[in-house]
PDB file of C-alpha atoms and ligand atoms in Angstrom:
ATOM      1  CA  UNK A 151     -68.958-135.047-153.593  1.00 92.00           C
ATOM      2  CA  UNK A 152     -71.892-137.362-153.609  1.00 94.00           C
ATOM      3  CA  UNK A 153     -72.045-140.545-151.487  1.00 93.00           C
ATOM      4  CA  UNK A 154     -71.681-142.624-154.660  1.00 95.00           C
ATOM      5  CA  UNK A 155     -68.540-140.733-155.712  1.00 94.00           C
ATOM      6  CA  UNK A 156     -67.166-141.297-152.158  1.00 94.00           C
ATOM      7  CA  UNK A 157     -67.885-145.052-152.375  1.00 95.00           C
ATOM      8  CA  UNK A 158     -66.267-145.268-155.825  1.00 95.00           C
ATOM      9  CA  UNK A 159     -63.271-143.238-154.601  1.00 94.00           C
ATOM     10  CA  UNK A 160     -62.907-145.454-151.498  1.00 91.00           C
ATOM     11  CA  UNK A 161     -62.784-148.624-153.565  1.00 92.00           C
ATOM     12  CA  UNK A 162     -60.459-147.037-156.121  1.00 93.00           C
ATOM     13  CA  UNK A 163     -58.031-146.358-153.298  1.00 90.00           C
ATOM     14  CA  UNK A 164     -58.380-149.889-151.969  1.00 85.00           C
ATOM     15  CA  UNK A 165     -57.698-151.375-155.344  1.00 87.00           C
ATOM     16  CA  UNK A 166     -53.974-151.990-154.611  1.00 76.00           C
ATOM     17  CA  UNK A 167     -54.645-153.717-151.267  1.00 78.00           C
ATOM     18  CA  UNK A 168     -57.943-155.419-151.951  1.00 73.00           C
ATOM     19  CA  UNK A 169     -56.652-158.820-153.022  1.00 72.00           C
ATOM     20  CA  UNK A 170     -54.038-158.657-150.280  1.00 74.00           C
ATOM     21  CA  UNK A 171     -56.746-158.206-147.646  1.00 71.00           C
ATOM     22  CA  UNK A 172     -58.904-160.813-149.444  1.00 68.00           C
ATOM     23  CA  UNK A 173     -56.047-163.283-149.219  1.00 71.00           C
ATOM     24  CA  UNK A 174     -55.243-162.629-145.596  1.00 71.00           C
ATOM     25  CA  UNK A 175     -56.077-166.065-144.099  1.00 67.00           C
ATOM     26  CA  UNK A 176     -58.214-164.909-141.195  1.00 65.00           C
ATOM     27  CA  UNK A 177     -60.581-163.051-143.593  1.00 67.00           C
ATOM     28  CA  UNK A 178     -60.131-165.111-146.770  1.00 74.00           C
ATOM     29  CA  UNK A 179     -60.808-168.657-145.413  1.00 75.00           C
ATOM     30  CA  UNK A 180     -64.394-168.035-144.135  1.00 82.00           C
ATOM     31  CA  UNK A 181     -65.180-165.545-146.854  1.00 87.00           C
ATOM     32  CA  UNK A 182     -64.167-168.049-149.554  1.00 90.00           C
ATOM     33  CA  UNK A 183     -66.509-170.703-148.207  1.00 91.00           C
ATOM     34  CA  UNK A 184     -69.427-168.285-148.006  1.00 94.00           C
ATOM     35  CA  UNK A 185     -68.752-166.969-151.547  1.00 95.00           C
ATOM     36  CA  UNK A 186     -68.450-170.532-152.899  1.00 96.00           C
ATOM     37  CA  UNK A 187     -71.819-171.402-151.312  1.00 96.00           C
ATOM     38  CA  UNK A 188     -73.290-168.264-153.097  1.00 97.00           C
ATOM     39  CA  UNK A 189     -71.947-169.452-156.418  1.00 98.00           C
ATOM     40  CA  UNK A 190     -73.273-172.993-155.765  1.00 97.00           C
ATOM     41  CA  UNK A 191     -76.728-171.520-154.876  1.00 98.00           C
ATOM     42  CA  UNK A 192     -76.943-170.038-158.419  1.00 98.00           C
ATOM     43  CA  UNK A 193     -77.673-173.654-159.647  1.00 98.00           C
ATOM     44  CA  UNK A 194     -76.020-172.955-162.993  1.00 98.00           C
ATOM     45  CA  UNK A 195     -76.702-175.278-165.932  1.00 98.00           C
ATOM     46  CA  UNK A 196     -74.260-173.688-168.259  1.00 98.00           C
ATOM     47  CA  UNK A 197     -76.333-171.531-170.619  1.00 98.00           C
ATOM     48  CA  UNK A 198     -77.247-168.646-168.268  1.00 98.00           C
ATOM     49  CA  UNK A 199     -76.386-165.004-168.570  1.00 98.00           C
ATOM     50  CA  UNK A 200     -75.184-164.007-165.092  1.00 98.00           C
ATOM     51  CA  UNK A 201     -74.683-160.574-163.590  1.00 98.00           C
ATOM     52  CA  UNK A 202     -72.303-160.099-160.603  1.00 98.00           C
ATOM     53  CA  UNK A 203     -73.139-156.649-159.095  1.00 98.00           C
ATOM     54  CA  UNK A 204     -70.253-154.857-157.388  1.00 98.00           C
ATOM     55  CA  UNK A 205     -67.813-157.434-158.633  1.00 98.00           C
ATOM     56  CA  UNK A 206     -64.789-155.789-156.971  1.00 95.00           C
ATOM     57  CA  UNK A 207     -61.677-157.590-158.004  1.00 94.00           C
ATOM     58  CA  UNK A 208     -63.750-160.084-159.962  1.00 96.00           C
ATOM     59  CA  UNK A 209     -62.833-163.095-157.854  1.00 94.00           C
ATOM     60  CA  UNK A 210     -66.212-164.903-158.255  1.00 96.00           C
ATOM     61  CA  UNK A 211     -66.389-164.133-162.000  1.00 98.00           C
ATOM     62  CA  UNK A 212     -63.536-166.587-162.374  1.00 96.00           C
ATOM     63  CA  UNK A 213     -65.449-169.249-160.391  1.00 97.00           C
ATOM     64  CA  UNK A 214     -68.650-168.732-162.337  1.00 98.00           C
ATOM     65  CA  UNK A 215     -67.091-168.779-165.798  1.00 98.00           C
ATOM     66  CA  UNK A 216     -66.011-172.449-165.720  1.00 97.00           C
ATOM     67  CA  UNK A 217     -69.609-173.406-164.829  1.00 97.00           C
ATOM     68  CA  UNK A 218     -70.800-171.921-168.176  1.00 98.00           C
ATOM     69  CA  UNK A 219     -70.858-173.775-171.488  1.00 97.00           C
ATOM     70  CA  UNK A 220     -72.565-171.225-173.736  1.00 96.00           C
ATOM     71  CA  UNK A 221     -73.579-168.700-171.117  1.00 98.00           C
ATOM     72  CA  UNK A 222     -71.861-165.480-170.101  1.00 98.00           C
ATOM     73  CA  UNK A 223     -70.998-163.697-166.833  1.00 98.00           C
ATOM     74  CA  UNK A 224     -70.753-159.930-166.503  1.00 98.00           C
ATOM     75  CA  UNK A 225     -69.246-158.262-163.443  1.00 98.00           C
ATOM     76  CA  UNK A 226     -70.148-154.594-162.852  1.00 98.00           C
ATOM     77  CA  UNK A 227     -68.768-151.926-160.515  1.00 98.00           C
ATOM     78  CA  UNK A 228     -68.775-148.202-160.025  1.00 98.00           C
ATOM     79  CA  UNK A 229     -65.088-148.218-159.128  1.00 97.00           C
ATOM     80  CA  UNK A 230     -62.922-147.838-162.292  1.00 97.00           C
ATOM     81  CA  UNK A 231     -59.957-149.160-160.275  1.00 96.00           C
ATOM     82  CA  UNK A 232     -61.905-152.344-159.407  1.00 96.00           C
ATOM     83  CA  UNK A 233     -63.135-152.830-162.983  1.00 98.00           C
ATOM     84  CA  UNK A 234     -59.484-152.561-164.127  1.00 96.00           C
ATOM     85  CA  UNK A 235     -58.188-155.274-161.761  1.00 95.00           C
ATOM     86  CA  UNK A 236     -61.172-157.589-162.486  1.00 97.00           C
ATOM     87  CA  UNK A 237     -60.266-157.223-166.177  1.00 97.00           C
ATOM     88  CA  UNK A 238     -56.675-158.082-165.499  1.00 95.00           C
ATOM     89  CA  UNK A 239     -57.715-161.138-163.464  1.00 95.00           C
ATOM     90  CA  UNK A 240     -60.031-162.354-166.341  1.00 97.00           C
ATOM     91  CA  UNK A 241     -57.157-161.868-168.813  1.00 97.00           C
ATOM     92  CA  UNK A 242     -54.676-163.693-166.555  1.00 96.00           C
ATOM     93  CA  UNK A 243     -57.005-166.683-166.123  1.00 96.00           C
ATOM     94  CA  UNK A 244     -57.734-166.856-169.914  1.00 97.00           C
ATOM     95  CA  UNK A 245     -61.505-166.410-169.408  1.00 97.00           C
ATOM     96  CA  UNK A 246     -62.119-163.503-171.840  1.00 96.00           C
ATOM     97  CA  UNK A 247     -64.497-165.471-174.023  1.00 95.00           C
ATOM     98  CA  UNK A 248     -67.367-165.789-171.517  1.00 97.00           C
ATOM     99  CA  UNK A 249     -66.393-163.208-168.907  1.00 98.00           C
ATOM    100  CA  UNK A 250     -66.563-159.352-168.830  1.00 98.00           C
ATOM    101  CA  UNK A 251     -66.048-156.634-166.306  1.00 98.00           C
ATOM    102  CA  UNK A 252     -67.665-153.264-167.039  1.00 98.00           C
ATOM    103  CA  UNK A 253     -68.422-149.917-165.313  1.00 98.00           C
ATOM    104  CA  UNK A 254     -72.169-149.928-164.437  1.00 98.00           C
ATOM    105  CA  UNK A 255     -74.121-148.395-161.591  1.00 98.00           C
ATOM    106  CA  UNK A 256     -76.785-150.771-160.301  1.00 98.00           C
ATOM    107  CA  UNK A 257     -78.933-147.869-159.179  1.00 98.00           C
ATOM    108  CA  UNK A 258     -79.353-146.851-162.874  1.00 98.00           C
ATOM    109  CA  UNK A 259     -78.140-149.817-164.883  1.00 98.00           C
ATOM    110  CA  UNK A 260     -77.571-149.574-168.602  1.00 98.00           C
ATOM    111  CA  UNK A 261     -78.738-153.149-169.318  1.00 98.00           C
ATOM    112  CA  UNK A 262     -82.155-153.883-170.805  1.00 98.00           C
ATOM    113  CA  UNK A 263     -85.198-155.315-169.000  1.00 98.00           C
ATOM    114  CA  UNK A 264     -85.302-159.109-168.349  1.00 98.00           C
ATOM    115  CA  UNK A 265     -81.707-159.438-169.457  1.00 98.00           C
ATOM    116  CA  UNK A 266     -80.256-161.870-166.880  1.00 98.00           C
ATOM    117  CA  UNK A 267     -81.060-165.432-165.779  1.00 98.00           C
ATOM    118  CA  UNK A 268     -79.110-165.049-162.613  1.00 98.00           C
ATOM    119  CA  UNK A 269     -77.925-162.127-160.485  1.00 98.00           C
ATOM    120  CA  UNK A 270     -75.424-162.387-157.686  1.00 98.00           C
ATOM    121  CA  UNK A 271     -74.184-159.784-155.165  1.00 98.00           C
ATOM    122  CA  UNK A 272     -71.599-160.625-152.552  1.00 98.00           C
ATOM    123  CA  UNK A 273     -71.044-158.067-149.860  1.00 96.00           C
ATOM    124  CA  UNK A 274     -72.312-155.282-152.239  1.00 98.00           C
ATOM    125  CA  UNK A 275     -75.841-154.386-151.051  1.00 98.00           C
ATOM    126  CA  UNK A 276     -74.420-152.973-147.787  1.00 97.00           C
ATOM    127  CA  UNK A 277     -72.123-150.601-149.751  1.00 97.00           C
ATOM    128  CA  UNK A 278     -74.612-149.381-152.363  1.00 98.00           C
ATOM    129  CA  UNK A 279     -75.549-145.879-151.516  1.00 97.00           C
ATOM    130  CA  UNK A 280     -79.234-146.344-152.400  1.00 98.00           C
ATOM    131  CA  UNK A 281     -80.099-150.041-152.019  1.00 98.00           C
ATOM    132  CA  UNK A 282     -83.877-149.379-152.647  1.00 98.00           C
ATOM    133  CA  UNK A 283     -83.090-148.139-156.187  1.00 98.00           C
ATOM    134  CA  UNK A 284     -80.723-151.092-156.646  1.00 98.00           C
ATOM    135  CA  UNK A 285     -83.340-153.610-155.621  1.00 98.00           C
ATOM    136  CA  UNK A 286     -85.787-151.963-158.134  1.00 98.00           C
ATOM    137  CA  UNK A 287     -83.146-152.258-160.920  1.00 98.00           C
ATOM    138  CA  UNK A 288     -82.465-155.902-159.997  1.00 98.00           C
ATOM    139  CA  UNK A 289     -86.208-156.673-160.356  1.00 98.00           C
ATOM    140  CA  UNK A 290     -86.179-154.954-163.813  1.00 98.00           C
ATOM    141  CA  UNK A 291     -83.031-156.754-165.045  1.00 98.00           C
ATOM    142  CA  UNK A 292     -83.945-160.295-163.821  1.00 98.00           C
ATOM    143  CA  UNK A 293     -85.922-162.561-166.174  1.00 98.00           C
ATOM    144  CA  UNK A 294     -89.254-163.614-164.571  1.00 98.00           C
ATOM    145  CA  UNK A 295     -88.071-167.165-164.091  1.00 97.00           C
ATOM    146  CA  UNK A 296     -84.542-166.034-162.957  1.00 98.00           C
ATOM    147  CA  UNK A 297     -83.132-165.917-159.476  1.00 98.00           C
ATOM    148  CA  UNK A 298     -80.869-163.680-157.539  1.00 98.00           C
ATOM    149  CA  UNK A 299     -78.423-164.689-154.804  1.00 98.00           C
ATOM    150  CA  UNK A 300     -77.368-162.205-152.060  1.00 98.00           C
ATOM    151  CA  UNK A 301     -74.472-162.808-149.713  1.00 98.00           C
ATOM    152  CA  UNK A 302     -74.120-159.990-147.135  1.00 97.00           C
ATOM    153  CA  UNK A 303     -73.717-158.971-143.540  1.00 95.00           C
ATOM    154  CA  UNK A 304     -76.310-157.929-141.033  1.00 94.00           C
ATOM    155  CA  UNK A 305     -77.269-157.546-137.417  1.00 93.00           C
ATOM    156  CA  UNK A 306     -76.597-160.634-135.257  1.00 92.00           C
ATOM    157  CA  UNK A 307     -79.356-162.738-133.934  1.00 84.00           C
ATOM    158  CA  UNK A 308     -78.374-163.301-130.294  1.00 81.00           C
ATOM    159  CA  UNK A 309     -77.673-160.444-127.847  1.00 85.00           C
ATOM    160  CA  UNK A 310     -74.330-162.029-126.909  1.00 87.00           C
ATOM    161  CA  UNK A 311     -72.887-161.326-130.382  1.00 89.00           C
ATOM    162  CA  UNK A 312     -73.525-157.545-130.190  1.00 92.00           C
ATOM    163  CA  UNK A 313     -70.189-156.694-128.470  1.00 91.00           C
ATOM    164  CA  UNK A 314     -68.503-158.221-131.451  1.00 90.00           C
ATOM    165  CA  UNK A 315     -70.867-156.742-133.979  1.00 93.00           C
ATOM    166  CA  UNK A 316     -70.694-153.070-132.837  1.00 94.00           C
ATOM    167  CA  UNK A 317     -66.926-152.488-133.384  1.00 93.00           C
ATOM    168  CA  UNK A 318     -67.060-154.380-136.701  1.00 92.00           C
ATOM    169  CA  UNK A 319     -70.013-152.325-137.864  1.00 95.00           C
ATOM    170  CA  UNK A 320     -68.397-149.035-136.895  1.00 95.00           C
ATOM    171  CA  UNK A 321     -65.075-149.860-138.600  1.00 93.00           C
ATOM    172  CA  UNK A 322     -66.885-151.091-141.715  1.00 91.00           C
ATOM    173  CA  UNK A 323     -68.710-147.664-141.908  1.00 92.00           C
ATOM    174  CA  UNK A 324     -65.571-145.707-141.284  1.00 90.00           C
ATOM    175  CA  UNK A 325     -63.128-147.606-143.563  1.00 86.00           C
ATOM    176  CA  UNK A 326     -65.392-149.233-146.102  1.00 85.00           C
ATOM    177  CA  UNK A 327     -68.492-147.014-146.208  1.00 90.00           C
ATOM    178  CA  UNK A 328     -70.277-150.266-145.582  1.00 93.00           C
ATOM    179  CA  UNK A 329     -73.516-150.409-143.576  1.00 96.00           C
ATOM    180  CA  UNK A 330     -73.633-153.718-141.791  1.00 95.00           C
ATOM    181  CA  UNK A 331     -76.748-152.555-139.865  1.00 94.00           C
ATOM    182  CA  UNK A 332     -78.898-152.249-143.023  1.00 95.00           C
ATOM    183  CA  UNK A 333     -81.847-154.520-143.292  1.00 94.00           C
ATOM    184  CA  UNK A 334     -81.356-155.768-146.839  1.00 96.00           C
ATOM    185  CA  UNK A 335     -83.864-158.537-146.545  1.00 95.00           C
ATOM    186  CA  UNK A 336     -86.726-156.205-145.676  1.00 95.00           C
ATOM    187  CA  UNK A 337     -86.070-153.940-148.694  1.00 95.00           C
ATOM    188  CA  UNK A 338     -85.653-156.949-151.066  1.00 98.00           C
ATOM    189  CA  UNK A 339     -89.056-158.344-149.800  1.00 97.00           C
ATOM    190  CA  UNK A 340     -90.807-155.433-151.444  1.00 96.00           C
ATOM    191  CA  UNK A 341     -89.709-156.654-154.866  1.00 97.00           C
ATOM    192  CA  UNK A 342     -88.962-160.374-154.540  1.00 98.00           C
ATOM    193  CA  UNK A 343     -89.823-163.573-152.784  1.00 98.00           C
ATOM    194  CA  UNK A 344     -86.999-164.064-150.356  1.00 98.00           C
ATOM    195  CA  UNK A 345     -85.763-167.258-148.842  1.00 95.00           C
ATOM    196  CA  UNK A 346     -82.883-167.657-146.457  1.00 89.00           C
ATOM    197  CA  UNK A 347     -80.367-170.309-147.663  1.00 88.00           C
ATOM    198  CA  UNK A 348     -77.842-169.940-144.861  1.00 88.00           C
ATOM    199  CA  UNK A 349     -76.929-168.028-141.739  1.00 87.00           C
ATOM    200  CA  UNK A 350     -73.352-167.943-140.591  1.00 86.00           C
ATOM    201  CA  UNK A 351     -71.139-166.252-138.096  1.00 85.00           C
ATOM    202  CA  UNK A 352     -73.850-165.831-135.419  1.00 86.00           C
ATOM    203  CA  UNK A 353     -76.282-164.635-138.045  1.00 86.00           C
ATOM    204  CA  UNK A 354     -74.053-161.742-139.137  1.00 93.00           C
ATOM    205  CA  UNK A 355     -73.452-163.329-142.620  1.00 95.00           C
ATOM    206  CA  UNK A 356     -76.419-164.528-144.551  1.00 95.00           C
ATOM    207  CA  UNK A 357     -77.273-165.965-147.948  1.00 97.00           C
ATOM    208  CA  UNK A 358     -80.628-165.093-149.536  1.00 97.00           C
ATOM    209  CA  UNK A 359     -82.257-166.448-152.645  1.00 98.00           C
ATOM    210  CA  UNK A 360     -84.627-164.058-154.341  1.00 98.00           C
ATOM    211  CA  UNK A 361     -87.198-164.938-157.003  1.00 98.00           C
ATOM    212  CA  UNK A 362     -89.856-162.864-158.713  1.00 93.00           C
ATOM    213  CA  UNK A 363     -93.101-162.161-156.820  1.00 91.00           C
TER     214      UNK A 363
HETATM  215  C1  SAM B 216     -67.388-154.832-150.372  1.00 93.77           C
HETATM  216  S1  SAM B 216     -67.069-154.729-152.178  1.00 93.77           S
HETATM  217  C2  SAM B 216     -67.495-156.442-152.644  1.00 93.77           C
HETATM  218  C3  SAM B 216     -66.762-156.855-153.786  1.00 93.77           C
HETATM  219  C4  SAM B 216     -67.000-158.333-154.222  1.00 93.77           C
HETATM  220  N1  SAM B 216     -68.369-158.555-154.569  1.00 93.77           N
HETATM  221  C5  SAM B 216     -66.504-159.310-153.168  1.00 93.77           C
HETATM  222  O1  SAM B 216     -67.340-160.116-152.660  1.00 93.77           O
HETATM  223  O2  SAM B 216     -65.331-159.312-152.917  1.00 93.77           O
HETATM  224  C6  SAM B 216     -68.440-153.805-152.727  1.00 93.77           C
HETATM  225  C7  SAM B 216     -68.301-153.391-154.218  1.00 93.77           C
HETATM  226  O3  SAM B 216     -69.571-152.818-154.647  1.00 93.77           O
HETATM  227  C8  SAM B 216     -69.258-151.674-155.481  1.00 93.77           C
HETATM  228  N2  SAM B 216     -70.448-150.816-155.573  1.00 93.77           N
HETATM  229  C9  SAM B 216     -70.899-149.965-154.592  1.00 93.77           C
HETATM  230  N3  SAM B 216     -71.962-149.340-155.053  1.00 93.77           N
HETATM  231  C10 SAM B 216     -72.215-149.822-156.287  1.00 93.77           C
HETATM  232  C11 SAM B 216     -73.161-149.506-157.345  1.00 93.77           C
HETATM  233  N4  SAM B 216     -74.182-148.561-157.114  1.00 93.77           N
HETATM  234  N5  SAM B 216     -73.210-150.151-158.493  1.00 93.77           N
HETATM  235  C12 SAM B 216     -72.227-151.126-158.721  1.00 93.77           C
HETATM  236  N6  SAM B 216     -71.258-151.388-157.880  1.00 93.77           N
HETATM  237  C13 SAM B 216     -71.207-150.791-156.610  1.00 93.77           C
HETATM  238  C14 SAM B 216     -68.054-151.094-154.835  1.00 93.77           C
HETATM  239  O4  SAM B 216     -67.297-150.232-155.706  1.00 93.77           O
HETATM  240  C15 SAM B 216     -67.216-152.286-154.391  1.00 93.77           C
HETATM  241  O5  SAM B 216     -66.297-152.704-155.363  1.00 93.77           O
END
């Protein structure tokens, strides 16, 4: 089984519990704030075509959709289970007109060049099996005047945070096939101009804004 199949299977298995974990107050409160900041950083006017990579249960699709007047938001994922619950959420919230959830692999996306005004990825780049291919695809999909917002986890800044970081990183690898020790910023800088919008949780959660070079 390839690493990608393992990631998809892991998230398929998590489908039933994902929203439960997401709504657990200790996790959901700070996460919600960080994700809201990521959506705010998209600076939407209303007409944009937005791509949410690795949408999971589609939570932020339902926050982006009300910001759009004649635009559209598409959430993609390689987990069929996640796509299914994202679709159910869209249906439940009555947002079908401007919101879609589809199966698509960001390492080999089926969307055409320069298709999106905005791209967003929240806690996705650390789970994508080949993030270098994904960054290349994002550069292809984003319009030259577009922007991409990345919210993700990384190594802490100060040495005192490492005793907290190491067990979190190991359990994320074991249970979520997530690589918190990946340097996402470095690989994005090969394709984009990257600016840091925010650093939270001792530098372990960061928000990046990427524009074309
Ligand atoms: C940690 S979850 C984040 C979900 C959501 N963005 C959130 O913030 O709650 C990562 C998601 O990325 C998806 N994913 C991993 N590799 C992917 C790829 N190559 N293309 C699209 N989605 C991918 C996983 O299936 C999973 O649903």
